[in-house]
Coordinates of C-alpha atoms in Angstrom, one line a residue:
I1 CA -60.8 290.2 -133.8
P2 CA -64.1 291.2 -135.5
Y3 CA -63.9 290.6 -139.2
V4 CA -66.3 292.4 -141.5
S5 CA -66.6 291.1 -145.1
H6 CA -68.8 292.5 -147.9
L7 CA -69.8 289.5 -150.0
W8 CA -72.0 288.8 -153.0
I9 CA -73.8 285.7 -152.0
N10 CA -76.6 283.6 -153.6
Y11 CA -79.3 282.2 -151.3
S12 CA -78.6 281.8 -147.6
K13 CA -75.3 280.0 -147.0
V14 CA -71.7 281.3 -146.9
T15 CA -68.6 279.1 -146.6
L16 CA -65.4 280.6 -145.5
D17 CA -62.0 279.0 -145.2
S18 CA -60.5 278.8 -141.7
R19 CA -57.7 276.9 -139.9
D20 CA -57.3 276.3 -136.2
M21 CA -59.7 279.1 -135.2
K22 CA -62.0 279.5 -132.3
I23 CA -65.2 281.0 -133.7
D24 CA -67.2 282.9 -131.0
S25 CA -70.1 284.2 -132.9
V26 CA -71.4 285.1 -136.4
R27 CA -73.8 287.9 -137.2
A28 CA -75.4 288.9 -140.5
N29 CA -76.7 292.4 -140.9
G30 CA -76.7 292.6 -137.1
Q31 CA -78.7 289.4 -136.6
A32 CA -77.3 286.2 -135.0
A33 CA -76.5 283.6 -137.6
S34 CA -76.0 279.9 -137.0
F35 CA -72.7 278.3 -138.1
S36 CA -70.9 275.0 -138.0
M37 CA -67.3 273.7 -138.7
G38 CA -66.9 271.2 -141.5
A39 CA -64.5 268.3 -141.6
K40 CA -60.8 269.2 -141.0
H41 CA -58.4 268.7 -143.9
S42 CA -54.6 268.1 -143.3
F43 CA -53.5 271.4 -144.9
K44 CA -56.7 273.2 -146.1
G45 CA -58.1 273.6 -142.6
T46 CA -61.8 273.6 -141.7
P47 CA -64.6 275.2 -143.7
L48 CA -66.7 277.6 -141.6
E49 CA -70.3 277.1 -142.8
I50 CA -72.6 280.0 -142.0
K51 CA -76.4 279.8 -142.4
L52 CA -77.8 283.3 -142.8
P53 CA -81.0 284.1 -140.8
F54 CA -82.7 285.3 -144.0
D55 CA -82.7 284.4 -147.7
L56 CA -80.9 286.6 -150.2
S57 CA -81.7 287.3 -153.8
R58 CA -78.7 287.4 -156.2
G59 CA -76.8 290.7 -155.9
Q60 CA -78.2 291.7 -152.6
H61 CA -75.7 293.1 -150.1
V62 CA -75.0 291.6 -146.7
I63 CA -72.5 292.3 -143.9
V64 CA -71.3 289.2 -142.2
E65 CA -69.4 289.7 -138.9
V66 CA -67.4 286.9 -137.5
T67 CA -65.9 287.2 -134.0
Y68 CA -63.1 284.8 -133.5
E69 CA -59.6 284.0 -132.0
T70 CA -56.6 282.8 -133.9
S71 CA -54.5 279.9 -132.5
P72 CA -51.0 280.4 -131.2
S73 CA -49.9 278.0 -133.9
A74 CA -51.6 279.9 -136.8
T75 CA -49.4 279.2 -139.8
A76 CA -49.8 282.8 -141.2
L77 CA -48.4 284.4 -138.0
Q78 CA -44.9 284.3 -136.5
W79 CA -44.6 285.7 -133.0
L80 CA -41.1 286.6 -132.0
A81 CA -39.8 287.0 -128.5
P82 CA -37.8 290.2 -127.8
E83 CA -34.5 288.2 -128.0
Q84 CA -35.3 287.2 -131.6
T85 CA -35.4 290.9 -132.7
A86 CA -32.6 293.4 -133.4
G87 CA -33.6 295.6 -130.5
K88 CA -34.0 292.8 -128.0
K89 CA -36.6 294.8 -125.9
Q90 CA -40.0 294.4 -127.6
P91 CA -41.8 291.4 -129.1
Y92 CA -42.6 291.3 -132.9
L93 CA -45.3 289.9 -135.0
F94 CA -45.3 289.3 -138.8
S95 CA -47.6 287.5 -141.2
Q96 CA -46.9 285.4 -144.3
C97 CA -50.1 284.4 -146.0
Q98 CA -49.0 283.0 -149.4
A99 CA -50.0 280.5 -150.5
H100 CA -53.0 279.5 -148.4
H101 CA -52.3 280.6 -144.8
C102 CA -54.6 283.7 -144.6
R103 CA -57.3 281.4 -143.4
S104 CA -55.4 280.8 -140.2
M105 CA -55.5 284.6 -139.5
V106 CA -58.8 285.7 -141.0
P107 CA -61.8 283.6 -142.0
C108 CA -62.1 284.3 -145.7
Q109 CA -62.5 283.0 -149.2
D110 CA -58.8 282.0 -149.3
S111 CA -58.3 281.6 -153.0
P112 CA -56.4 283.7 -155.5
S113 CA -59.4 283.5 -157.8
I114 CA -61.3 285.9 -155.4
K115 CA -60.3 289.6 -155.0
F116 CA -61.6 292.1 -152.5
T117 CA -60.8 295.6 -151.0
Y118 CA -60.2 295.8 -147.2
Y119 CA -60.0 298.1 -144.3
A120 CA -58.6 297.5 -140.8
Q121 CA -58.2 298.9 -137.4
V122 CA -55.4 297.5 -135.3
S123 CA -54.9 298.2 -131.6
V124 CA -51.4 297.8 -130.3
P125 CA -49.4 298.8 -127.2
K126 CA -48.2 302.4 -127.5
D127 CA -44.5 301.4 -127.7
L128 CA -45.2 299.4 -130.9
V129 CA -46.2 300.3 -134.4
A130 CA -48.5 298.4 -136.8
V131 CA -48.2 298.4 -140.6
M132 CA -50.3 296.5 -143.2
S133 CA -50.4 295.8 -146.9
A134 CA -52.6 298.9 -147.3
I135 CA -52.5 302.7 -147.2
R136 CA -51.9 304.1 -143.7
D137 CA -55.0 306.1 -142.8
G138 CA -54.3 307.8 -139.4
Q139 CA -54.0 306.7 -135.8
E140 CA -55.5 307.5 -132.4
V141 CA -55.3 306.6 -128.7
D142 CA -57.4 303.5 -128.1
P143 CA -60.6 304.9 -126.3
K144 CA -60.8 301.6 -124.3
D145 CA -57.2 301.7 -123.1
N146 CA -54.9 304.8 -123.2
E147 CA -51.8 302.6 -123.1
R148 CA -52.7 301.4 -126.6
I149 CA -52.9 303.1 -130.1
I150 CA -55.3 302.2 -132.9
Y151 CA -53.8 302.3 -136.4
H152 CA -56.2 302.6 -139.4
F153 CA -55.6 301.1 -142.8
R154 CA -57.5 301.0 -146.2
Q155 CA -56.8 299.0 -149.3
P156 CA -59.0 300.4 -152.1
V157 CA -57.5 298.2 -154.9
A158 CA -59.1 294.7 -155.0
M159 CA -56.6 292.0 -154.2
P160 CA -56.5 288.3 -153.2
S161 CA -56.3 287.0 -149.6
Y162 CA -52.7 285.9 -149.8
L163 CA -51.7 289.5 -150.0
I164 CA -53.2 290.6 -146.6
A165 CA -50.2 291.3 -144.4
I166 CA -49.6 292.7 -140.9
V167 CA -46.5 293.6 -138.9
V168 CA -46.3 294.8 -135.3
G169 CA -43.0 295.8 -133.7
A170 CA -40.8 298.6 -132.5
L171 CA -40.7 300.0 -136.0
E172 CA -39.3 303.2 -137.4
S173 CA -39.3 304.6 -140.9
R174 CA -37.3 306.8 -143.2
V175 CA -38.4 308.5 -146.4
I176 CA -36.6 307.0 -149.4
G177 CA -38.6 308.5 -152.3
P178 CA -41.7 310.6 -153.1
R179 CA -44.0 307.6 -152.6
S180 CA -41.8 305.3 -150.5
R181 CA -40.6 304.7 -146.9
V182 CA -38.4 302.0 -145.5
W183 CA -39.6 300.4 -142.2
S184 CA -37.5 298.4 -139.8
E185 CA -36.3 298.3 -136.2
K186 CA -34.3 301.4 -135.4
E187 CA -31.1 299.4 -135.2
I188 CA -31.0 298.9 -139.0
V189 CA -33.2 301.6 -140.4
E190 CA -30.4 303.9 -141.5
K191 CA -28.6 301.1 -143.2
A192 CA -31.8 300.0 -144.9
A193 CA -32.6 303.5 -146.1
A194 CA -29.2 303.8 -147.7
E195 CA -29.5 300.3 -149.4
F196 CA -32.9 301.0 -150.9
S197 CA -32.2 304.5 -152.3
E198 CA -32.8 303.3 -155.9
T199 CA -36.4 302.4 -155.3
E200 CA -38.0 305.3 -157.1
D201 CA -35.8 304.9 -160.1
M202 CA -36.9 301.2 -160.3
L203 CA -40.6 302.2 -159.9
Q204 CA -40.4 304.7 -162.7
T205 CA -38.5 302.2 -165.0
A206 CA -41.3 299.6 -164.2
E207 CA -44.0 302.1 -165.0
Q208 CA -42.4 302.9 -168.4
L209 CA -42.4 299.1 -169.2
A210 CA -45.7 298.0 -167.7
G211 CA -48.0 301.0 -167.2
P212 CA -49.1 303.2 -164.2
Y213 CA -48.4 302.0 -160.6
V214 CA -51.9 301.8 -159.2
W215 CA -51.2 301.1 -155.5
G216 CA -50.3 304.6 -154.4
Q217 CA -47.6 304.0 -151.7
Y218 CA -44.6 301.7 -152.3
D219 CA -43.0 301.0 -148.9
I220 CA -40.4 298.4 -148.0
L221 CA -40.3 296.6 -144.6
V222 CA -37.1 294.9 -143.6
L223 CA -38.1 292.0 -141.3
P224 CA -36.2 290.0 -138.6
P225 CA -34.0 287.2 -139.9
S226 CA -36.5 284.4 -139.6
F227 CA -38.6 285.7 -142.5
P228 CA -38.6 282.6 -144.9
Y229 CA -38.5 284.4 -148.3
G230 CA -36.2 286.9 -150.0
G231 CA -39.1 289.2 -150.4
M232 CA -42.9 289.2 -150.4
E233 CA -44.9 291.5 -152.7
N234 CA -47.5 292.6 -150.2
P235 CA -49.2 295.6 -151.8
C236 CA -48.1 299.1 -150.6
L237 CA -45.6 297.3 -148.3
T238 CA -43.0 294.9 -149.8
F239 CA -41.5 292.6 -147.2
A240 CA -37.7 292.1 -147.5
T241 CA -35.2 289.8 -145.8
P242 CA -32.4 291.4 -143.8
T243 CA -30.0 289.0 -145.7
L244 CA -30.2 291.6 -148.5
L245 CA -28.3 294.3 -146.5
A246 CA -24.9 293.3 -147.8
G247 CA -23.6 296.6 -148.9
D248 CA -23.7 295.8 -152.7
K249 CA -26.2 295.5 -155.5
S250 CA -27.5 292.0 -154.7
L251 CA -30.7 293.4 -153.3
A252 CA -31.5 295.2 -156.5
N253 CA -32.8 291.9 -158.1
V254 CA -35.1 291.2 -155.2
I255 CA -36.6 294.7 -155.0
A256 CA -36.9 294.8 -158.9
H257 CA -38.8 291.4 -158.5
E258 CA -41.1 292.6 -155.8
I259 CA -41.8 295.9 -157.6
S260 CA -42.6 293.9 -160.7
H261 CA -45.2 291.9 -158.8
S262 CA -47.2 295.2 -158.5
W263 CA -48.3 294.4 -162.0
T264 CA -47.8 290.6 -162.5
G265 CA -49.2 288.8 -159.5
N266 CA -50.9 291.6 -157.6
L267 CA -52.8 293.3 -160.4
V268 CA -53.1 290.2 -162.7
T269 CA -53.2 287.1 -160.5
N270 CA -53.0 283.4 -161.1
K271 CA -56.5 281.9 -160.7
T272 CA -55.2 278.9 -158.8
W273 CA -51.8 277.8 -157.6
E274 CA -51.4 275.4 -160.5
H275 CA -51.0 278.6 -162.6
F276 CA -48.4 280.1 -160.3
W277 CA -46.0 280.5 -163.2
L278 CA -48.2 283.3 -164.5
N279 CA -47.3 285.3 -161.4
E280 CA -43.7 284.3 -161.2
G281 CA -42.6 283.8 -164.8
H282 CA -43.9 287.2 -165.9
T283 CA -42.5 288.8 -162.8
V284 CA -39.0 287.4 -163.4
Y285 CA -39.3 288.6 -167.1
L286 CA -40.3 292.1 -166.0
E287 CA -37.6 292.2 -163.3
R288 CA -35.0 291.3 -165.9
M289 CA -36.4 294.0 -168.3
I290 CA -35.9 296.5 -165.4
G291 CA -32.3 295.2 -165.1
R292 CA -31.9 295.7 -168.9
S293 CA -33.1 299.3 -168.7
M294 CA -31.0 300.2 -165.6
E295 CA -27.9 298.1 -166.5
S296 CA -27.6 296.6 -170.0
E297 CA -28.9 293.8 -172.2
Q298 CA -25.8 291.8 -171.4
F299 CA -26.7 292.0 -167.7
R300 CA -30.2 290.7 -168.5
Q301 CA -28.6 287.8 -170.4
F302 CA -26.2 287.1 -167.6
K303 CA -29.1 286.9 -165.0
A304 CA -31.1 284.7 -167.3
M305 CA -28.1 282.2 -167.5
G306 CA -28.0 282.2 -163.7
G307 CA -31.7 281.5 -163.6
W308 CA -31.3 278.5 -165.9
K309 CA -28.8 277.0 -163.4
D310 CA -31.3 277.6 -160.6
L311 CA -33.9 275.7 -162.6
Q312 CA -31.5 272.9 -163.2
D313 CA -30.9 272.7 -159.4
S314 CA -34.6 272.5 -158.7
V315 CA -35.1 269.8 -161.3
N316 CA -32.2 267.8 -159.9
T317 CA -33.6 268.2 -156.3
F318 CA -37.2 267.1 -157.2
G319 CA -36.1 264.6 -159.9
A320 CA -36.5 265.1 -163.7
N321 CA -39.6 262.9 -163.8
N322 CA -41.3 264.6 -160.9
P323 CA -44.7 266.1 -162.0
V324 CA -44.1 269.0 -159.6
T325 CA -41.5 270.2 -162.2
N326 CA -44.2 270.7 -164.8
L327 CA -44.7 274.4 -165.6
V328 CA -48.4 273.8 -164.9
P329 CA -48.5 271.0 -162.3
S330 CA -51.5 269.2 -160.9
L331 CA -51.9 270.2 -157.3
E332 CA -54.9 268.0 -156.4
E333 CA -54.3 267.2 -152.8
V334 CA -50.8 268.7 -152.9
D335 CA -49.9 271.4 -150.4
P336 CA -48.7 274.3 -152.5
D337 CA -45.9 275.0 -150.0
E338 CA -44.4 271.6 -150.7
A339 CA -44.4 272.2 -154.4
Y340 CA -42.6 275.6 -154.0
S341 CA -39.4 275.8 -156.1
S342 CA -37.7 277.9 -158.8
V343 CA -39.6 276.0 -161.5
P344 CA -42.5 278.5 -162.0
Y345 CA -40.0 281.3 -161.9
E346 CA -37.3 280.1 -164.2
K347 CA -39.2 277.6 -166.5
G348 CA -41.8 280.4 -166.8
F349 CA -39.1 282.9 -167.7
A350 CA -37.5 280.5 -170.2
L351 CA -40.8 280.1 -172.0
L352 CA -41.4 283.8 -172.2
Y353 CA -37.8 284.4 -173.4
H354 CA -38.2 281.7 -176.0
L355 CA -41.4 283.4 -177.2
E356 CA -39.7 286.8 -177.2
E357 CA -37.1 285.4 -179.6
L358 CA -39.8 283.8 -181.8
M359 CA -42.0 287.0 -181.9
G360 CA -39.4 289.6 -182.7
G361 CA -37.3 290.6 -179.6
P362 CA -37.7 292.3 -176.3
E363 CA -39.5 295.5 -177.4
V364 CA -42.1 293.5 -179.3
F365 CA -42.7 290.9 -176.6
M366 CA -42.7 293.5 -173.8
G367 CA -45.6 295.1 -175.8
F368 CA -47.5 291.9 -175.4
V369 CA -46.8 291.7 -171.7
K370 CA -48.0 295.3 -171.1
S371 CA -51.1 294.6 -173.2
Y372 CA -51.8 291.3 -171.2
I373 CA -51.5 293.3 -167.9
Q374 CA -54.0 295.9 -169.2
M375 CA -56.3 293.3 -170.5
F376 CA -56.5 291.2 -167.3
A377 CA -55.8 294.0 -164.6
Y378 CA -57.8 293.5 -161.4
S379 CA -58.7 289.9 -162.3
S380 CA -57.4 286.3 -161.9
V381 CA -56.4 284.2 -164.9
T382 CA -55.5 280.7 -166.1
T383 CA -52.8 279.5 -168.4
E384 CA -55.4 278.9 -171.1
Q385 CA -56.7 282.5 -170.9
W386 CA -53.0 283.7 -171.2
K387 CA -52.4 281.5 -174.2
D388 CA -55.6 282.6 -175.9
Y389 CA -54.6 286.2 -175.5
L390 CA -51.1 285.5 -176.8
Y391 CA -52.6 284.1 -180.0
T392 CA -55.0 287.0 -180.2
Y393 CA -52.2 289.6 -179.8
F394 CA -49.9 287.9 -182.2
K395 CA -52.6 286.9 -184.7
D396 CA -50.3 287.5 -187.7
K397 CA -47.8 285.0 -186.2
V398 CA -50.0 282.1 -185.4
D399 CA -48.1 279.8 -187.7
I400 CA -45.0 280.4 -185.6
L401 CA -46.8 280.0 -182.3
N402 CA -48.3 276.6 -183.6
K403 CA -44.7 275.3 -183.9
V404 CA -44.1 275.7 -180.1
D405 CA -44.3 272.4 -178.3
W406 CA -46.9 273.6 -175.8
N407 CA -47.3 270.2 -174.2
A408 CA -43.6 269.8 -173.6
W409 CA -43.4 273.3 -172.1
M410 CA -46.5 273.2 -169.9
F411 CA -47.3 269.6 -168.9
T412 CA -44.0 267.7 -169.1
P413 CA -41.6 267.4 -166.1
G414 CA -37.9 268.2 -166.2
M415 CA -36.0 270.8 -168.1
P416 CA -37.7 272.8 -170.9
P417 CA -37.7 271.4 -174.5
V418 CA -35.6 274.4 -175.7
K419 CA -32.5 275.8 -174.1
P420 CA -32.1 279.5 -175.0
Q421 CA -28.7 280.6 -176.3
Y422 CA -27.9 283.4 -173.9
D423 CA -25.2 286.0 -174.5
T424 CA -22.2 284.8 -172.4
T425 CA -20.2 288.0 -172.4
L426 CA -20.4 288.6 -168.7
A427 CA -20.3 284.9 -167.9
N428 CA -17.1 284.1 -169.8
A429 CA -14.8 285.2 -167.0
C430 CA -16.8 283.1 -164.5
I431 CA -16.8 280.1 -166.8
A432 CA -13.0 280.4 -167.5
L433 CA -12.1 280.6 -163.8
C434 CA -14.4 277.7 -162.9
Q435 CA -12.7 275.6 -165.6
R436 CA -9.3 276.5 -164.3
W437 CA -10.2 275.2 -160.8
I438 CA -11.8 272.0 -162.1
K439 CA -8.8 271.1 -164.3
A440 CA -6.1 272.2 -161.8
K441 CA -3.8 269.5 -160.4
D442 CA -2.3 270.0 -156.9
Q443 CA 0.9 271.4 -158.5
D444 CA -1.1 274.0 -160.4
L445 CA -2.7 275.6 -157.3
D446 CA 0.0 278.2 -156.8
G447 CA -1.1 279.8 -160.1
F448 CA -4.3 281.1 -158.5
K449 CA -4.1 284.7 -157.2
E450 CA -6.4 287.1 -155.3
S451 CA -6.7 289.2 -158.5
D452 CA -8.7 286.3 -160.1
I453 CA -11.9 287.5 -158.4
K454 CA -11.0 291.1 -157.6
A455 CA -12.0 292.1 -161.2
L456 CA -15.3 290.3 -160.9
S457 CA -18.6 291.9 -159.8
S458 CA -20.5 290.3 -156.9
H459 CA -22.9 288.9 -159.5
Q460 CA -20.0 287.2 -161.3
V461 CA -18.6 285.7 -158.1
I462 CA -22.0 284.2 -157.4
E463 CA -22.0 282.8 -160.9
F464 CA -18.5 281.4 -160.5
L465 CA -19.5 279.6 -157.3
S466 CA -22.8 278.4 -158.9
L467 CA -20.9 276.9 -161.8
L468 CA -18.6 275.0 -159.4
L469 CA -21.6 273.7 -157.5
Q470 CA -22.9 272.1 -160.8
E471 CA -19.7 270.1 -161.1
D472 CA -18.3 267.1 -159.0
A473 CA -17.0 268.2 -155.6
L474 CA -13.6 269.8 -155.7
P475 CA -10.7 268.1 -153.8
L476 CA -10.3 269.4 -150.3
T477 CA -6.9 270.8 -151.2
H478 CA -8.5 273.0 -153.8
V479 CA -11.2 274.6 -151.5
K480 CA -8.5 275.2 -148.9
K481 CA -6.4 277.0 -151.5
M482 CA -9.4 279.0 -152.6
Q483 CA -9.9 280.2 -149.1
E484 CA -6.2 281.1 -148.8
V485 CA -6.1 283.2 -152.0
Y486 CA -9.7 284.6 -152.2
N487 CA -10.5 284.7 -148.4
L488 CA -14.2 284.0 -149.1
D489 CA -14.8 283.2 -145.4
T490 CA -14.9 286.9 -144.6
C491 CA -17.4 287.8 -147.4
M492 CA -20.7 289.1 -145.9
N493 CA -22.7 288.9 -149.1
S494 CA -25.3 286.3 -148.3
E495 CA -25.6 284.9 -151.8
I496 CA -21.8 284.4 -152.0
R497 CA -21.4 283.1 -148.5
F498 CA -24.2 280.6 -149.0
R499 CA -22.7 279.1 -152.1
W500 CA -19.1 279.1 -150.7
L501 CA -20.2 277.2 -147.6
R502 CA -22.1 274.6 -149.7
L503 CA -19.0 274.2 -151.8
C504 CA -16.8 273.6 -148.7
V505 CA -19.1 271.1 -147.1
R506 CA -19.5 269.2 -150.3
S507 CA -15.7 268.9 -150.5
K508 CA -15.8 267.5 -146.9
W509 CA -14.0 270.4 -145.2
E510 CA -15.0 269.8 -141.6
D511 CA -14.1 273.3 -140.5
A512 CA -16.9 274.6 -142.7
V513 CA -19.7 272.5 -141.1
P514 CA -20.2 274.8 -138.0
K515 CA -20.2 277.9 -140.3
A516 CA -22.7 276.3 -142.6
L517 CA -25.0 275.4 -139.7
Q518 CA -24.6 278.8 -138.2
M519 CA -25.7 280.4 -141.4
A520 CA -28.6 277.9 -141.7
T521 CA -29.9 279.0 -138.2
E522 CA -28.9 282.7 -137.8
Q523 CA -31.4 283.6 -140.5
G524 CA -34.4 281.6 -141.8
R525 CA -34.6 282.4 -145.5
M526 CA -35.6 279.1 -147.1
K527 CA -33.4 279.6 -150.2
F528 CA -30.4 279.4 -147.8
T529 CA -31.5 277.4 -144.8
R530 CA -32.8 274.3 -146.7
P531 CA -29.8 273.7 -149.0
L532 CA -27.3 274.3 -146.2
F533 CA -29.0 271.8 -143.8
R534 CA -29.3 269.3 -146.7
E535 CA -25.6 269.7 -147.6
V536 CA -24.5 269.0 -144.0
Y537 CA -27.0 266.2 -143.7
N538 CA -25.5 264.5 -146.8
F539 CA -22.0 264.7 -145.3
E540 CA -22.2 261.3 -143.7
K541 CA -20.0 262.2 -140.6
F542 CA -22.3 265.1 -139.7
H543 CA -25.6 263.6 -140.6
D544 CA -26.7 263.5 -136.9
E545 CA -25.2 266.9 -136.1
A546 CA -27.5 268.5 -138.8
V547 CA -30.5 266.9 -137.2
R548 CA -29.4 267.9 -133.7
V549 CA -28.8 271.6 -134.7
F550 CA -32.1 271.7 -136.5
L551 CA -34.1 270.4 -133.5
G552 CA -32.3 272.9 -131.3
H553 CA -33.3 275.8 -133.5
R554 CA -36.7 274.5 -134.8
G555 CA -38.7 276.9 -132.6
E556 CA -36.9 280.0 -134.0
L557 CA -37.7 279.1 -137.6
H558 CA -40.9 280.1 -139.5
S559 CA -43.4 277.2 -139.4
V560 CA -43.2 276.7 -143.2
T561 CA -39.4 276.6 -143.1
A562 CA -39.3 274.3 -140.1
A563 CA -41.8 271.9 -141.8
L564 CA -39.8 271.7 -145.0
V565 CA -36.4 271.3 -143.3
A566 CA -37.9 268.5 -141.2
K567 CA -39.0 266.8 -144.4
D568 CA -35.6 267.3 -146.0
L569 CA -33.8 265.8 -142.9
K570 CA -36.5 263.1 -142.5
V571 CA -37.3 264.3 -138.9
G572 CA -40.6 263.3 -137.3
Q573 CA -43.1 266.0 -136.1
N574 CA -42.7 264.9 -132.4
Q575 CA -38.9 264.4 -132.4
S576 CA -37.3 266.6 -129.8
T577 CA -33.7 267.5 -128.8
G578 CA -33.8 265.2 -125.9
Q579 CA -32.4 268.0 -123.7

C-alpha cells in the first residue's frame, strides 16, 4: 500500500512509528531515500528511520512515499472469514487503531499529539464495499483489474492517527437522516436503520450544547460481533457493536457518547494517553447532557449513579491502591490497552459534575465546556492546559476552585475524594427491589411477582442487577426464584443478560455456566467478554472449563480482547487447546 504523508520536518531525518511491517522502499519528492528499522519494543513496535536524500530548511514541504506490506498479525486489523460474518459468504476486514495500533496498518507519527488530514484510494473486489473514517468521494472500476472497484475518500479536518479507520465487507447502507446513513451487512441493515432513527435529533441536540458539527457526514457502521468496544468514534463513521440491536433504548447512550466525541476527543484531543480522561470524562459529561435534553434531569442523575457503580467496579478490579486508577496515571512503559477501564470515563465525569455543582449548575458549567471546545478545537491538550483554562474562564470563582483537592482527584488512586449526591428518584424502585431480595429468607420468596420488574424501564432493570452485583452473592434458591418469576433468561437486551448471567454464576448456579460462556464467545465486546470469563474462572469447579472454552475461541476474538482475557485467565501466549 503506498502511503503518502505531507510532513513539516526540520533537517534531513524523519522517524515514523511502525509495527510488524515489511518496508519495500521509501522515496522523498520522487528520489530514493535510505531507511533503517530501529530496535523493536514490546508494544510500541519499531521506529522507521528515514534519511532524506537532501537537506530541508524549516517549513519546506516534502512528500515522503513509503511502499510497504502489513503483517497478517497487524494489531489494528481483524480479518474475518465468511463464517464469522452475518452473510456467511464474503470475508470482512475492520480496523481498530485506538490507542496505538495505527502504526501496524500505516507507518505514521502515531501519537494523539499530532493531527493531519488524509485522503485514500482503496481497491477491493467488486462484490465488496470499502468505507473509511472520511467523506466518501466517488468510486470507479480499477483500471488495472476490472473485477475490482477503487473507492475514494478524503478527510479535510485534521485528526490524530488513532481515528484512521477502514472497513471492507459485503456492506449495504440506508439513509437515516439528512447527513447520516447506517452501514452493515444486508442481513441486519433494516433492523439497524430502525434502531438508529433518532440520530439526527441527537446530533442537533449536541450542536445546541457544544457548537457546530464540523465533520460533514455522520454515518454509523454496525460491525460483526467480534468488535471489542461498544462504539468507536471514528470521524464521519461511528463504529457500533451489534450487541446494541436489542429493540429498546440501550443503544441511545452509546450513540450519544460517540456523537459527543465529535467535539470532545476528535476536535479537542488528549495530547498523550495519560490525559485520556480529557477525551472520555468530557464525552460522558456531554453524553449525559444530551440525555438531560432529550429525557430529563432525573434521567441524567440516574445514569450518573450507574456510572459511579461502574467506577467502583473498576477500582475493585484493579485494586484501590493501583496507580492505574489515578485520573491522570503515569503510563511510562505501560501499554495503554492494559490500563483501559471505566476510570477515565467515570472519575472524569465525577470531577466535572463536582465542578458543575461548585460553579453554579449545568447551564453555567456547560458554558465552560462549550468555550473549552472552541478554545482548543483542532488541537491536542494536557490536563494542565485544561485546568489553566478552567481558572481563566471562572476567574471570579478562583477562591472556590482553590478549595478543590486537585491532587486527590488527579494523582491519587482509588475512588474520588468527593461522592456527589445524585438525585435518586429513578433509582429508588431499583434500590428497594434489590434490598427486598437481599433481605429475603427462603420463606419470603413467594412474595416476589413478575410485576416487580414489569413497571421498570430497561435502564432500571440494569440498575437493579448492578446493585445486586455489588452485594455478596445471593443464595442459589434466590436466583432460581428470580428466574421463575422474572424469566430473565429470555431477555435479549445485552446489558441485562450480561449482568443476569454474572449474578447466576456468582451464586454458583451450574446451569448458567454454559450460557455465560456462550455469551462471552458469541460476541467479543470487552465490556461483556472479560467479566463473564472472569466470573466463570472464579467459580472453582469451572476454572478449567473457562480456560478450555477461551482457548477454543481465541482465534475468533479481536487481538486486544484475546490478549486481555488471556491475562485475566492467566493463560500463556503459546498455550493451545490440545486438540
